[in-house]
PDB file of C-alpha atoms and ligand atoms in Angstrom:
ATOM      1  CA  MET A   1    -170.001 -57.889  -2.493  1.00 51.00           C
ATOM      2  CA  THR A   2    -169.743 -58.693   1.188  1.00 53.00           C
ATOM      3  CA  ALA A   3    -167.114 -57.284   3.543  1.00 50.00           C
ATOM      4  CA  ALA A   4    -165.243 -60.584   3.494  1.00 53.00           C
ATOM      5  CA  GLU A   5    -164.981 -60.457  -0.303  1.00 56.00           C
ATOM      6  CA  HIS A   6    -163.793 -56.852  -0.454  1.00 55.00           C
ATOM      7  CA  PRO A   7    -160.004 -56.633  -0.355  1.00 55.00           C
ATOM      8  CA  THR A   8    -159.897 -53.102   1.084  1.00 54.00           C
ATOM      9  CA  THR A   9    -162.351 -53.566   3.964  1.00 51.00           C
ATOM     10  CA  PRO A  10    -160.277 -53.587   7.166  1.00 54.00           C
ATOM     11  CA  THR A  11    -162.060 -56.373   9.021  1.00 59.00           C
ATOM     12  CA  VAL A  12    -159.909 -58.693  11.119  1.00 67.00           C
ATOM     13  CA  ASP A  13    -161.591 -62.052  10.944  1.00 72.00           C
ATOM     14  CA  SER A  14    -159.618 -63.700  13.735  1.00 79.00           C
ATOM     15  CA  PHE A  15    -160.783 -61.183  16.360  1.00 83.00           C
ATOM     16  CA  ASP A  16    -164.396 -62.185  15.640  1.00 88.00           C
ATOM     17  CA  LEU A  17    -163.735 -65.919  15.994  1.00 92.00           C
ATOM     18  CA  ASP A  18    -164.936 -67.388  19.274  1.00 93.00           C
ATOM     19  CA  HIS A  19    -161.738 -69.203  20.268  1.00 94.00           C
ATOM     20  CA  THR A  20    -163.556 -71.070  23.059  1.00 94.00           C
ATOM     21  CA  LYS A  21    -165.924 -72.836  20.631  1.00 93.00           C
ATOM     22  CA  VAL A  22    -163.487 -74.401  18.171  1.00 94.00           C
ATOM     23  CA  VAL A  23    -162.068 -77.923  18.409  1.00 95.00           C
ATOM     24  CA  ALA A  24    -158.417 -78.320  17.375  1.00 97.00           C
ATOM     25  CA  PRO A  25    -156.792 -79.726  15.368  1.00 98.00           C
ATOM     26  CA  TYR A  26    -158.702 -78.282  12.427  1.00 98.00           C
ATOM     27  CA  VAL A  27    -158.647 -76.341   9.173  1.00 98.00           C
ATOM     28  CA  ARG A  28    -161.038 -73.391   8.835  1.00 97.00           C
ATOM     29  CA  LEU A  29    -161.735 -71.058   5.933  1.00 96.00           C
ATOM     30  CA  ALA A  30    -160.847 -67.704   7.500  1.00 95.00           C
ATOM     31  CA  GLY A  31    -161.071 -65.376   4.509  1.00 95.00           C
ATOM     32  CA  ARG A  32    -161.946 -65.159   0.811  1.00 95.00           C
ATOM     33  CA  TYR A  33    -160.868 -62.322  -1.440  1.00 96.00           C
ATOM     34  CA  VAL A  34    -161.794 -61.717  -5.072  1.00 96.00           C
ATOM     35  CA  GLY A  35    -159.523 -59.585  -7.233  1.00 96.00           C
ATOM     36  CA  ASP A  36    -160.646 -57.284 -10.024  1.00 97.00           C
ATOM     37  CA  SER A  37    -159.876 -59.988 -12.604  1.00 97.00           C
ATOM     38  CA  GLY A  38    -161.880 -62.600 -10.717  1.00 96.00           C
ATOM     39  CA  ASP A  39    -158.939 -64.409  -9.155  1.00 97.00           C
ATOM     40  CA  VAL A  40    -159.812 -65.817  -5.734  1.00 97.00           C
ATOM     41  CA  VAL A  41    -157.420 -65.807  -2.774  1.00 97.00           C
ATOM     42  CA  THR A  42    -158.409 -67.904   0.235  1.00 97.00           C
ATOM     43  CA  LYS A  43    -156.976 -67.810   3.724  1.00 97.00           C
ATOM     44  CA  TYR A  44    -157.086 -70.816   6.029  1.00 97.00           C
ATOM     45  CA  ASP A  45    -156.642 -71.121   9.770  1.00 98.00           C
ATOM     46  CA  LEU A  46    -154.613 -74.311  10.332  1.00 98.00           C
ATOM     47  CA  ARG A  47    -154.981 -74.923  14.065  1.00 98.00           C
ATOM     48  CA  MET A  48    -152.633 -77.422  15.635  1.00 98.00           C
ATOM     49  CA  VAL A  49    -153.479 -77.101  19.328  1.00 98.00           C
ATOM     50  CA  GLN A  50    -156.486 -75.948  21.328  1.00 98.00           C
ATOM     51  CA  PRO A  51    -156.447 -72.139  21.821  1.00 97.00           C
ATOM     52  CA  ASN A  52    -155.677 -71.086  25.414  1.00 97.00           C
ATOM     53  CA  ARG A  53    -155.010 -74.692  26.411  1.00 97.00           C
ATOM     54  CA  ALA A  54    -151.634 -75.276  24.767  1.00 97.00           C
ATOM     55  CA  GLU A  55    -149.041 -73.574  22.565  1.00 98.00           C
ATOM     56  CA  VAL A  56    -146.210 -74.886  20.426  1.00 98.00           C
ATOM     57  CA  PRO A  57    -142.764 -73.778  21.719  1.00 98.00           C
ATOM     58  CA  THR A  58    -141.107 -71.177  19.502  1.00 98.00           C
ATOM     59  CA  ALA A  59    -138.198 -73.305  18.261  1.00 98.00           C
ATOM     60  CA  ALA A  60    -140.451 -76.230  17.298  1.00 98.00           C
ATOM     61  CA  LEU A  61    -142.951 -73.904  15.598  1.00 98.00           C
ATOM     62  CA  HIS A  62    -140.138 -72.211  13.668  1.00 98.00           C
ATOM     63  CA  THR A  63    -138.866 -75.548  12.362  1.00 98.00           C
ATOM     64  CA  ILE A  64    -142.415 -76.649  11.464  1.00 98.00           C
ATOM     65  CA  GLU A  65    -142.713 -73.387   9.485  1.00 98.00           C
ATOM     66  CA  HIS A  66    -139.548 -74.161   7.500  1.00 98.00           C
ATOM     67  CA  LEU A  67    -140.693 -77.729   6.808  1.00 98.00           C
ATOM     68  CA  LEU A  68    -144.312 -76.835   5.945  1.00 98.00           C
ATOM     69  CA  ALA A  69    -143.028 -74.352   3.357  1.00 97.00           C
ATOM     70  CA  GLY A  70    -142.012 -77.271   1.165  1.00 97.00           C
ATOM     71  CA  TYR A  71    -144.315 -80.008   2.381  1.00 98.00           C
ATOM     72  CA  LEU A  72    -147.580 -78.043   2.043  1.00 98.00           C
ATOM     73  CA  ARG A  73    -146.653 -77.200  -1.556  1.00 97.00           C
ATOM     74  CA  ARG A  74    -146.074 -80.899  -2.194  1.00 97.00           C
ATOM     75  CA  SER A  75    -149.224 -82.123  -0.403  1.00 97.00           C
ATOM     76  CA  LEU A  76    -151.730 -79.456  -1.392  1.00 96.00           C
ATOM     77  CA  THR A  77    -151.888 -79.479  -5.165  1.00 93.00           C
ATOM     78  CA  ALA A  78    -155.506 -78.261  -5.561  1.00 94.00           C
ATOM     79  CA  ALA A  79    -154.371 -74.624  -5.195  1.00 96.00           C
ATOM     80  CA  THR A  80    -151.200 -72.532  -5.300  1.00 97.00           C
ATOM     81  CA  VAL A  81    -149.667 -72.046  -1.862  1.00 98.00           C
ATOM     82  CA  VAL A  82    -148.761 -68.374  -1.444  1.00 98.00           C
ATOM     83  CA  ASP A  83    -147.696 -68.471   2.197  1.00 98.00           C
ATOM     84  CA  ALA A  84    -147.931 -70.396   5.458  1.00 98.00           C
ATOM     85  CA  SER A  85    -146.931 -68.379   8.510  1.00 98.00           C
ATOM     86  CA  PRO A  86    -147.133 -69.134  12.234  1.00 98.00           C
ATOM     87  CA  MET A  87    -149.682 -67.347  14.385  1.00 98.00           C
ATOM     88  CA  GLY A  88    -148.283 -65.105  17.090  1.00 97.00           C
ATOM     89  CA  CYS A  89    -150.274 -67.091  19.680  1.00 98.00           C
ATOM     90  CA  ARG A  90    -148.286 -70.173  18.561  1.00 98.00           C
ATOM     91  CA  THR A  91    -151.355 -72.397  18.245  1.00 98.00           C
ATOM     92  CA  GLY A  92    -151.204 -72.820  14.470  1.00 98.00           C
ATOM     93  CA  PHE A  93    -150.561 -71.312  11.047  1.00 98.00           C
ATOM     94  CA  TYR A  94    -152.286 -69.087   8.550  1.00 98.00           C
ATOM     95  CA  LEU A  95    -152.249 -70.489   5.049  1.00 98.00           C
ATOM     96  CA  THR A  96    -152.796 -68.195   2.064  1.00 98.00           C
ATOM     97  CA  LEU A  97    -153.828 -69.829  -1.219  1.00 98.00           C
ATOM     98  CA  LEU A  98    -154.300 -68.588  -4.751  1.00 98.00           C
ATOM     99  CA  GLY A  99    -157.438 -70.509  -5.664  1.00 97.00           C
ATOM    100  CA  GLU A 100    -160.447 -71.910  -3.909  1.00 96.00           C
ATOM    101  CA  PRO A 101    -159.977 -75.627  -3.260  1.00 97.00           C
ATOM    102  CA  PRO A 102    -162.529 -77.725  -1.346  1.00 97.00           C
ATOM    103  CA  ALA A 103    -161.928 -77.528   2.414  1.00 97.00           C
ATOM    104  CA  GLU A 104    -161.423 -81.292   2.447  1.00 97.00           C
ATOM    105  CA  ALA A 105    -158.455 -80.909   0.068  1.00 98.00           C
ATOM    106  CA  VAL A 106    -156.895 -78.391   2.472  1.00 98.00           C
ATOM    107  CA  ARG A 107    -157.580 -80.687   5.424  1.00 98.00           C
ATOM    108  CA  ALA A 108    -156.018 -83.693   3.691  1.00 98.00           C
ATOM    109  CA  GLY A 109    -153.069 -81.616   2.469  1.00 98.00           C
ATOM    110  CA  PHE A 110    -152.381 -80.255   5.953  1.00 98.00           C
ATOM    111  CA  GLU A 111    -152.566 -83.744   7.439  1.00 98.00           C
ATOM    112  CA  ALA A 112    -150.192 -85.167   4.811  1.00 98.00           C
ATOM    113  CA  ALA A 113    -147.751 -82.269   5.286  1.00 98.00           C
ATOM    114  CA  LEU A 114    -147.764 -82.730   9.074  1.00 98.00           C
ATOM    115  CA  ARG A 115    -147.043 -86.425   8.588  1.00 98.00           C
ATOM    116  CA  LEU A 116    -144.014 -85.506   6.464  1.00 98.00           C
ATOM    117  CA  VAL A 117    -142.881 -83.109   9.231  1.00 98.00           C
ATOM    118  CA  ALA A 118    -143.231 -85.884  11.827  1.00 98.00           C
ATOM    119  CA  GLU A 119    -141.127 -88.198   9.644  1.00 98.00           C
ATOM    120  CA  HIS A 120    -138.546 -85.632   8.503  1.00 98.00           C
ATOM    121  CA  GLU A 121    -134.908 -86.680   8.748  1.00 98.00           C
ATOM    122  CA  GLY A 122    -131.802 -84.681   7.954  1.00 97.00           C
ATOM    123  CA  GLU A 123    -131.330 -80.979   7.426  1.00 97.00           C
ATOM    124  CA  VAL A 124    -134.031 -78.387   8.045  1.00 97.00           C
ATOM    125  CA  PRO A 125    -134.459 -76.432   4.786  1.00 97.00           C
ATOM    126  CA  GLY A 126    -133.302 -72.822   5.011  1.00 97.00           C
ATOM    127  CA  CYS A 127    -131.764 -73.263   8.450  1.00 97.00           C
ATOM    128  CA  SER A 128    -128.675 -71.097   8.109  1.00 97.00           C
ATOM    129  CA  GLU A 129    -127.577 -67.574   8.953  1.00 97.00           C
ATOM    130  CA  LEU A 130    -127.776 -66.778   5.241  1.00 97.00           C
ATOM    131  CA  ARG A 131    -131.369 -68.004   4.733  1.00 97.00           C
ATOM    132  CA  CYS A 132    -133.162 -67.461   8.079  1.00 98.00           C
ATOM    133  CA  GLY A 133    -133.702 -64.515  10.434  1.00 97.00           C
ATOM    134  CA  ASN A 134    -133.136 -66.536  13.619  1.00 98.00           C
ATOM    135  CA  TRP A 135    -131.397 -69.696  12.500  1.00 97.00           C
ATOM    136  CA  ARG A 136    -130.298 -70.781  15.983  1.00 97.00           C
ATOM    137  CA  ASP A 137    -133.909 -70.921  17.219  1.00 98.00           C
ATOM    138  CA  HIS A 138    -134.888 -74.272  15.702  1.00 98.00           C
ATOM    139  CA  SER A 139    -135.797 -77.692  17.077  1.00 98.00           C
ATOM    140  CA  LEU A 140    -136.251 -80.602  14.684  1.00 98.00           C
ATOM    141  CA  PRO A 141    -136.974 -83.077  17.521  1.00 98.00           C
ATOM    142  CA  GLY A 142    -139.566 -80.618  18.857  1.00 98.00           C
ATOM    143  CA  ALA A 143    -141.129 -80.112  15.428  1.00 98.00           C
ATOM    144  CA  LYS A 144    -141.419 -83.843  14.831  1.00 98.00           C
ATOM    145  CA  ALA A 145    -142.869 -84.512  18.291  1.00 98.00           C
ATOM    146  CA  TRP A 146    -145.480 -81.735  18.013  1.00 98.00           C
ATOM    147  CA  ALA A 147    -146.512 -82.789  14.507  1.00 98.00           C
ATOM    148  CA  ALA A 148    -146.892 -86.384  15.717  1.00 98.00           C
ATOM    149  CA  ALA A 149    -148.897 -85.234  18.748  1.00 98.00           C
ATOM    150  CA  VAL A 150    -151.306 -83.244  16.548  1.00 98.00           C
ATOM    151  CA  LEU A 151    -151.802 -86.291  14.319  1.00 98.00           C
ATOM    152  CA  GLU A 152    -152.932 -88.408  17.269  1.00 98.00           C
ATOM    153  CA  ARG A 153    -156.366 -86.842  16.871  1.00 97.00           C
ATOM    154  CA  PRO A 154    -158.405 -86.432  13.676  1.00 98.00           C
ATOM    155  CA  ILE A 155    -158.010 -83.086  11.926  1.00 98.00           C
ATOM    156  CA  ILE A 156    -161.499 -81.740  11.230  1.00 97.00           C
ATOM    157  CA  VAL A 157    -162.953 -79.061   8.962  1.00 97.00           C
ATOM    158  CA  GLN A 158    -164.071 -76.411  11.458  1.00 96.00           C
ATOM    159  CA  GLU A 159    -166.842 -73.932  10.662  1.00 92.00           C
ATOM    160  CA  THR A 160    -166.327 -70.354  11.795  1.00 92.00           C
ATOM    161  CA  VAL A 161    -168.086 -69.609  15.088  1.00 91.00           C
ATOM    162  CA  THR A 162    -168.299 -65.868  15.604  1.00 91.00           C
ATOM    163  CA  ILE A 163    -168.526 -64.086  18.941  1.00 91.00           C
ATOM    164  CA  GLY A 164    -171.986 -63.007  19.987  1.00 81.00           C
TER     165      GLY A 164
HETATM  166 ZN1   ZN R   1    -136.510 -69.121   9.861  1.00 80.45          ZN
END
């Protein structure tokens, strides 16, 4: 069992990624964990914009998070979506999956979900004081514009490039 497969080994994959060598937008397998019963959990880096060159504004990213919650589950049927959460650097999302789908299925699912974000009309799901921790900090126009901007370039499957 390698460190990446061991659920209790405290390695932080993202600190070993050389952020200057990746080409966004992309999907990248960032972690793989095997439980005692053999269940596999995979973690993907869904990068929308080039690290240290751009960042998605907070309100737009927050709305994309709310929309991806439903749209990724609709678009990515090859695995069970556990969670999709924005990165603190605001350049993308981490996606946690129960299952081990082909990277191409994740890439296509992310692309389809972003297209649905870009085309979304009407209410933002969960955007209320009752259902969100910062419900005023949303921008649907921003979310749609950033999703559309990401889709102007092909989303690739990025291999992990480690530092050193
Ligand atoms: Zn929220």
